[in-house]
Coordinates of C-alpha atoms and ligand atoms in Angstrom, one line a residue:
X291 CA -39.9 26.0 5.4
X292 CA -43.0 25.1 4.1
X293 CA -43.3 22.4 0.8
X294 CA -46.8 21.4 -0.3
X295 CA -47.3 17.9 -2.5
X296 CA -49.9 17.2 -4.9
X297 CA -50.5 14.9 -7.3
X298 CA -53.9 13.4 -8.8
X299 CA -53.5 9.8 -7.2
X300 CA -52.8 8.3 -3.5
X301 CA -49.2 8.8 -3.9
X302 CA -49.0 11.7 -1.2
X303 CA -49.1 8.8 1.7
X304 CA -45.6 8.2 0.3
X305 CA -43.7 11.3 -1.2
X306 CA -44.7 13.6 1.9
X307 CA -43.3 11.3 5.0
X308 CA -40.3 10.7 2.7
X309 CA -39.6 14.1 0.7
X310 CA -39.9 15.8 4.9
X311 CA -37.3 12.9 6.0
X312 CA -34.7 13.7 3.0
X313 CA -35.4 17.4 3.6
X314 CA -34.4 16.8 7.2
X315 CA -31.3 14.8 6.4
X316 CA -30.1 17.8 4.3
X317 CA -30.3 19.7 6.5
X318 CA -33.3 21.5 5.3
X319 CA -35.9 21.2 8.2
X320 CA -39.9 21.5 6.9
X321 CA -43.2 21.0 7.4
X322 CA -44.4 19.1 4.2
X323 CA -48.4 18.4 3.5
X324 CA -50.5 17.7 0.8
X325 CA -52.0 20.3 -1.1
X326 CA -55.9 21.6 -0.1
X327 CA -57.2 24.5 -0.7
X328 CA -56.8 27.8 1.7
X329 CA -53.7 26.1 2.7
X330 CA -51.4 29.2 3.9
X331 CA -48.4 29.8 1.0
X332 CA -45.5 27.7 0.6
X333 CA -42.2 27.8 -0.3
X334 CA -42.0 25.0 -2.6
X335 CA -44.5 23.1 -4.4
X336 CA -43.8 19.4 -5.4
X337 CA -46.4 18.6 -7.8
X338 CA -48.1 16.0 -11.0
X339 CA -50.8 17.6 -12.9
X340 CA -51.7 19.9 -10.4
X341 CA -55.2 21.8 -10.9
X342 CA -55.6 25.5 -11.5
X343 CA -56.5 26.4 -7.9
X344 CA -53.6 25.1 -6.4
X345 CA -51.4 27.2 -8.9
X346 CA -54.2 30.0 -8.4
X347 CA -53.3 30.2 -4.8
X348 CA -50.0 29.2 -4.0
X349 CA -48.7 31.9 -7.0
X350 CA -45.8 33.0 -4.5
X351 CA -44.0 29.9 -4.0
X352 CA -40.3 29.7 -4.8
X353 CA -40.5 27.0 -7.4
X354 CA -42.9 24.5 -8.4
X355 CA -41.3 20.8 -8.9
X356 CA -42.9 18.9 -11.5
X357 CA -42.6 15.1 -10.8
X358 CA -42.2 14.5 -14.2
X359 CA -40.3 14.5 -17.2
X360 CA -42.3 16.2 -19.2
X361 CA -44.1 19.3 -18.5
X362 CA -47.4 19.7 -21.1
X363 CA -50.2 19.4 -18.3
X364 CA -48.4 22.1 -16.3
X365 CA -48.2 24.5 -19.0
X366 CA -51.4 24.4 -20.4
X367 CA -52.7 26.4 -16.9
X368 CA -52.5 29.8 -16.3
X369 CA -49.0 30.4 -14.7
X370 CA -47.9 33.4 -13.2
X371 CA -45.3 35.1 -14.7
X372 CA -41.4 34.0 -13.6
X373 CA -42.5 31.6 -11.5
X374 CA -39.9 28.8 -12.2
X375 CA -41.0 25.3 -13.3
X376 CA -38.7 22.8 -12.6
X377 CA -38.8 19.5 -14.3
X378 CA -37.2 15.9 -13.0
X379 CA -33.8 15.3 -14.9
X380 CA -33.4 11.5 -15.9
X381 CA -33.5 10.4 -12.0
X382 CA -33.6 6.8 -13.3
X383 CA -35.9 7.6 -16.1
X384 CA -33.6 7.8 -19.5
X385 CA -31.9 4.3 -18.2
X386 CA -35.6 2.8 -18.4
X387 CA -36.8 4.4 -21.5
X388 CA -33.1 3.0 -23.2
X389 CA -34.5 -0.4 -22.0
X390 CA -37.8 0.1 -23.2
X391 CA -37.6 1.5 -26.3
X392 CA -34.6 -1.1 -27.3
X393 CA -36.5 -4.1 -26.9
X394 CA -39.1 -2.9 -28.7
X395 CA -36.7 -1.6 -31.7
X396 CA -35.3 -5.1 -31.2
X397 CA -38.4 -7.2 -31.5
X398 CA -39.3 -5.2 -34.5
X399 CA -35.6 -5.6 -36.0
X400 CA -35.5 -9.5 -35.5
X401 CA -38.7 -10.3 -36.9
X402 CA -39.7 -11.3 -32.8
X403 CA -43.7 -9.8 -33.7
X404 CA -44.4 -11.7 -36.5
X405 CA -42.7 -15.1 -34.8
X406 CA -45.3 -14.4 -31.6
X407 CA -48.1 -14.3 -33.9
X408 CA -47.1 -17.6 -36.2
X409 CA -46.4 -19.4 -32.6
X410 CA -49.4 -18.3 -31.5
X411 CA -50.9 -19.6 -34.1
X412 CA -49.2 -22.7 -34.1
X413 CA -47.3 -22.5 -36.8
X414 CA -43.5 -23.1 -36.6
X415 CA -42.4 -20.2 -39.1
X416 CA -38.8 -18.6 -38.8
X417 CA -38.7 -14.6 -39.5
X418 CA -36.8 -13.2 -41.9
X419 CA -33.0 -12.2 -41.3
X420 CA -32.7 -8.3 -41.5
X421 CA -29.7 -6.1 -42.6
X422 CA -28.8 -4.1 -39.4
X423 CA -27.6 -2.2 -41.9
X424 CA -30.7 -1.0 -43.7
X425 CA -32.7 -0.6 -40.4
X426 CA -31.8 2.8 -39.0
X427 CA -33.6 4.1 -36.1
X428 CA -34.6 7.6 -36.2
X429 CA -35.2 9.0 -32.8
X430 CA -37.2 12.5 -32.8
X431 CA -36.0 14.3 -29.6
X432 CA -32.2 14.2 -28.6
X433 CA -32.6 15.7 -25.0
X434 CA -32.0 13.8 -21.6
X435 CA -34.2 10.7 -22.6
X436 CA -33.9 10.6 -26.5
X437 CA -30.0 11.0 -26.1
X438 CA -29.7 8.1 -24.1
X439 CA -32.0 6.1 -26.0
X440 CA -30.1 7.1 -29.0
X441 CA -26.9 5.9 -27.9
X442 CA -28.2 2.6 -26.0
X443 CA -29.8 1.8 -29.8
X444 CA -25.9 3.3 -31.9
X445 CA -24.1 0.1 -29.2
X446 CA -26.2 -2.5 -30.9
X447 CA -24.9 -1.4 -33.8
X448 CA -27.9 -0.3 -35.4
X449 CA -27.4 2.7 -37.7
X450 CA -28.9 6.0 -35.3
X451 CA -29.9 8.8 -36.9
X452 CA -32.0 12.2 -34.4
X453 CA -33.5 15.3 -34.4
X454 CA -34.0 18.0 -32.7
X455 CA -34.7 22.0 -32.5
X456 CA -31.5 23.1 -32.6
X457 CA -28.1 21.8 -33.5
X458 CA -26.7 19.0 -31.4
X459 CA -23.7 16.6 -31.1
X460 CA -24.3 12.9 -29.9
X461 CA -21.9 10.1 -30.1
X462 CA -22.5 8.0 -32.5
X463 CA -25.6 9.3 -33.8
X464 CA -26.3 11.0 -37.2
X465 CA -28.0 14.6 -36.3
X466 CA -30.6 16.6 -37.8
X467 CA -32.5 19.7 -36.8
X468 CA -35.6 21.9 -37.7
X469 CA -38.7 21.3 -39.4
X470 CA -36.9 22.3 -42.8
X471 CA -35.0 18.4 -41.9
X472 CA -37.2 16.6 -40.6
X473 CA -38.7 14.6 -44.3
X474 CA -34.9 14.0 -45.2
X475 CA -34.8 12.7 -41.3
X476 CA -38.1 10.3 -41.7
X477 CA -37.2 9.0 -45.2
X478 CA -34.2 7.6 -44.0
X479 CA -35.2 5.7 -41.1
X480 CA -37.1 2.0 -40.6
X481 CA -37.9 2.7 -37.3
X482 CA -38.5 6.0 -35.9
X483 CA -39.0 6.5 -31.8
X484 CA -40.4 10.0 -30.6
X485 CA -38.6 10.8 -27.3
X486 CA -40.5 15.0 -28.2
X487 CA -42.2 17.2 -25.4
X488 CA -45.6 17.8 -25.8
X489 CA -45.5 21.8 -27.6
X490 CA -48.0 23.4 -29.6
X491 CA -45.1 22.7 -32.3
X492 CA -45.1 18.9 -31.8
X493 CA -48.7 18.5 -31.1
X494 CA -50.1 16.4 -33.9
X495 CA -46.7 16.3 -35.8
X496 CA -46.9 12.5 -36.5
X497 CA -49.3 13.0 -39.1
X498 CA -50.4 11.2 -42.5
X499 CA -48.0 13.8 -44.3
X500 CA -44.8 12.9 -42.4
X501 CA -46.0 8.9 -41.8
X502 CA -45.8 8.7 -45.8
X503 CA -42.4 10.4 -45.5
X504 CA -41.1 6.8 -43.6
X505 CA -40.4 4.4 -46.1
X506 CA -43.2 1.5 -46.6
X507 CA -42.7 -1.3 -44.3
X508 CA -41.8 0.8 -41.6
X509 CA -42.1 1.2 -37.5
X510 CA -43.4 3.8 -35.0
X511 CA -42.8 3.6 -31.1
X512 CA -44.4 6.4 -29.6
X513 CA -43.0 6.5 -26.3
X514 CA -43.5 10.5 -25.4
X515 CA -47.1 11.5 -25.4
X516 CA -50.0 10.1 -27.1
X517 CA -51.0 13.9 -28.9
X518 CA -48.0 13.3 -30.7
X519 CA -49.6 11.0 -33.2
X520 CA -52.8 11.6 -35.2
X521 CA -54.3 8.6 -34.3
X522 CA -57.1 8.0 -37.4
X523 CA -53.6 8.7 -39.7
X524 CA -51.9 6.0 -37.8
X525 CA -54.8 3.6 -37.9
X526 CA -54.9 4.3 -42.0
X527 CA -51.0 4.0 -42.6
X528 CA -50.9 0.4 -40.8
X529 CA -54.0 -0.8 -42.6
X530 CA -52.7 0.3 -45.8
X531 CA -49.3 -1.5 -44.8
X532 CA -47.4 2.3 -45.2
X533 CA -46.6 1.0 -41.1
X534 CA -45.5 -2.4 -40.4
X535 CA -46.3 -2.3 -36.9
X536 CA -46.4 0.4 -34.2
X537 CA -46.1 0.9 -30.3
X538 CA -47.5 3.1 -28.3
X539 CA -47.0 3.4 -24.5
X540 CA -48.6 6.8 -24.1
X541 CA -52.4 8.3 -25.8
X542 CA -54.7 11.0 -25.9
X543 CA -56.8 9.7 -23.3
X544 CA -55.2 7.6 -20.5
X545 CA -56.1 5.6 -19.8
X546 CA -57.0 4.6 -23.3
X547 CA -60.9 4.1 -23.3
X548 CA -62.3 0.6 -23.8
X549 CA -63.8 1.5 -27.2
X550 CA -60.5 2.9 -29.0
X551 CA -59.5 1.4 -32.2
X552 CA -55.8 0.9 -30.8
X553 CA -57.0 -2.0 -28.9
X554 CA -56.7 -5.6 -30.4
X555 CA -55.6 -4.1 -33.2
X556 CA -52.7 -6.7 -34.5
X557 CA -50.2 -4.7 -35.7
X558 CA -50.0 -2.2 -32.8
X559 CA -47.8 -3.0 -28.9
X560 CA -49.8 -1.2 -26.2
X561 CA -48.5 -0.3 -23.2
X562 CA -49.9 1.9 -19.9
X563 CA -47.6 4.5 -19.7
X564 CA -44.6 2.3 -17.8
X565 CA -41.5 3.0 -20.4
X566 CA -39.9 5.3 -17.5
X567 CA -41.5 5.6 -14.0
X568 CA -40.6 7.9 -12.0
X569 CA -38.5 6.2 -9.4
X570 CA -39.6 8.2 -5.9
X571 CA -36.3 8.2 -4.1
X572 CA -34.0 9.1 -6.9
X573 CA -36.8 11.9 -8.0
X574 CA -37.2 13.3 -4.0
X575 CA -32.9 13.1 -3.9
X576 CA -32.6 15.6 -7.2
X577 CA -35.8 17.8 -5.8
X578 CA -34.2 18.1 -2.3
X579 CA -30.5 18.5 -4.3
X580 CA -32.5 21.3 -6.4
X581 CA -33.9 23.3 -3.5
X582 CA -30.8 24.1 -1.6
X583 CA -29.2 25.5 -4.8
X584 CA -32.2 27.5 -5.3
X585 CA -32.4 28.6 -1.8
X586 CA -28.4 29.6 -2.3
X587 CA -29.8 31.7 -5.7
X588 CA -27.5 28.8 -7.8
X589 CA -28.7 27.8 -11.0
X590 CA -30.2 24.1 -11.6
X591 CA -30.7 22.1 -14.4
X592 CA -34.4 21.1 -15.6
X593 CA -35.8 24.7 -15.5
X594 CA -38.4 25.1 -18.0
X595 CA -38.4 27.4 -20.8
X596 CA -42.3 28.9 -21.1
X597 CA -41.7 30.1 -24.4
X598 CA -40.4 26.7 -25.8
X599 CA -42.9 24.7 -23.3
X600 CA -40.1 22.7 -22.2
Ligands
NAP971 P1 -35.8 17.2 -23.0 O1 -34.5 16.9 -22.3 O2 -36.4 18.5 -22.8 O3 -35.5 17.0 -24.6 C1 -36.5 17.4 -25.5 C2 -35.8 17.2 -26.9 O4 -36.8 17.4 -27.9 C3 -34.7 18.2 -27.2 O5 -33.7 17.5 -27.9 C4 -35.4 19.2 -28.0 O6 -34.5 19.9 -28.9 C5 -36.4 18.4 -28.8 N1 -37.5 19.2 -29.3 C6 -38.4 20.0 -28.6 N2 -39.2 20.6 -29.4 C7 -38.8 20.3 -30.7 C8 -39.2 20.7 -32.0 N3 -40.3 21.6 -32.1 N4 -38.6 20.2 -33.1 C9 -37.5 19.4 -32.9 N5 -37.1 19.0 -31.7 C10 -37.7 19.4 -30.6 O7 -36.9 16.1 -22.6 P2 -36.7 14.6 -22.1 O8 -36.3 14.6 -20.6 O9 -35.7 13.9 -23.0 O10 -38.2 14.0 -22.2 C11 -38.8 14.0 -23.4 C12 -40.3 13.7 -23.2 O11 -40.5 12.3 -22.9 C13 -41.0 14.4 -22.1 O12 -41.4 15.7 -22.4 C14 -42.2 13.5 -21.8 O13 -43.3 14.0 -22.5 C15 -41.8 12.2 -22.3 N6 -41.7 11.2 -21.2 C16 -42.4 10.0 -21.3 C17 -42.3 9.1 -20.3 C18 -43.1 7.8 -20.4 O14 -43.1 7.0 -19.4 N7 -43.8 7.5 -21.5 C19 -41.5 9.3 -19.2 C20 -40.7 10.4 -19.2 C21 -40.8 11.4 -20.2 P3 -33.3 20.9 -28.4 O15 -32.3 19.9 -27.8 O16 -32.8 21.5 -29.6 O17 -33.9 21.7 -27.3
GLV972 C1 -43.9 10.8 -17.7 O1 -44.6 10.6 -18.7 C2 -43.0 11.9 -17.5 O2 -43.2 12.9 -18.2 O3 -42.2 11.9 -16.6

């Protein structure tokens, strides 16, 4: 068996000694390399952000594994027809985005922003006691990752309210789905978190319009892709004080060019893309787990839909 491996970075040193030694242990014997071009067709590619000649050429392979959760740079190439995408499921991510986006709905909650800044300042100024109560935490997005997240924020008792594209059930969590919901969604919540795949339907959907649906005061953590948000409407709804604060661990551009208005700003939390890594040996375990049941013709879960673009 033949897998190539590509990704944008130096990371092949790692994921192709390792990805060839768990293939072995399984029982699956193969001859991984990284991906150049003219390299003879494979039966699996393992890839992040892989450019169009590699999907150009090697248009025969099995499946391509994305080493990712989410799948937008993949789908915006020129695929060919029914050849399966298959995307990372949690493998250690949605435990690290729970983390992640709870301290941050935390810090926001207890007041823990504005008490850096007065300390910072030198001034010894306790922040306001909230009503966990009135701050429910909308999170946009109730698949693998928002689903967790949701239910990591509903055990500190925080009121949890999602959405999603179609109907859904979560523990704990007050559920709403469709565009039609989404302004009853937004005016309900003091913080909202967007755990969405980047679609052509969720490209730019954190807008001015749906910002002024969340009610003054309010919070943003953007922790899914920086397209997401508009970024001049963000800018305007925390200068006018429509946002309270906001963070962001993913942009437009990454990384986020020096001359950006996001940085310094003071009521925005940057971060560079770190709310879930992708952890290598958990993520080569599920792709190894994932080719033998594709090799036996069994179904797996993560395949990507082309027509939802997720
Ligand atoms: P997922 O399991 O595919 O879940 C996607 C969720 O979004 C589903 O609940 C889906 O609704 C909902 N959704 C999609 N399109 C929608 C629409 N137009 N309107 C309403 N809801 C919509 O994805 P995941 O594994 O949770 O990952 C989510 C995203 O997180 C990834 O795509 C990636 O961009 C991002 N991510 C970021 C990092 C980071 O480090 N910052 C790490 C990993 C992932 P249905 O349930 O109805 O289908
Ligand atoms: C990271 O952003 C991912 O999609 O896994």
């Amino acid at each position: 068996m033949r897998v190539l491996y590509y990704a944008p970075d130096d990371s092949a040193q790692h994921w192709v000694p390792e990805l060839q030694a768990a293939l072995q242990a399984a029982g699956l014997p193969a001859q991984v390399q990284a991906w150049e071009r003219g390299m003879p067709t494979a039966d699996f590619c393992v890839v992040w952000k892989p450019p169009q000649a590699m999907l150009d050429e090697q248009h025969s392979a099995k499946a391509y594994f994305v080493t990712g959760a989410g799948v937008d740079s993949l789908l915006t190439l020129r695929f060919p027809p029914r050849l399966p995408v298959i995307r990372l499921d949690d493998a250690g991510m949605a435990v690290q985005m729970a983390e992640y986006v709870t301290q941050a709905v935390v810090r926001y909650f207890r007041g823990l922003d504005s008490a850096e800044a007065t300390m910072r300042a030198g001034q010894w100024q306790l922040p306001p006691v909230r009503s966990r109560a009135d701050f429910a935490v909308g999170v946009l997005g109730l698949g693998v990752l928002g689903a967790r997240v949701a239910q990591a924020l509903a055990t500190f008792e925080f009121p949890v309210l999602g959405w999603s594209r179609s109907p859904k059930q979560v523990g704990g969590v007050r559920t709403f789905h469709g565009i039609a919901q989404l302004p009853a969604f937004l005016q309900q919540v003091q913080c909202v978190v967007c755990l969405l795949p980047l679609t052509p339907e969720t490209d730019g959907l954190l807008n001015a319009e749906r910002l002024a649906h969340m009610p003054r005061g309010s919070y943003l953590i953007n922790v899914a892709r920086g397209a997401h948000v508009v970024d001049a409407d963000l800018l305007a709804a925390l200068d006018s004080g429509q946002l309270a604060g906001a963070t962001l661990d993913v942009f437009r551009t990454e990384p986020l060019p020096p001359e950006h208005a996001f940085w310094g700003h003071p009521r925005l939390t940057l971060t560079p893309h770190t709310s879930a890594r992708t952890l290598r040996s958990e993520s080569i375990a599920q792709i190894v787990h994932k080719m033998q049941a594709v090799l036996h013709g069994q179904a797996v879960v993560g395949v990507v839909d082309p027509n939802k673009g997720y």
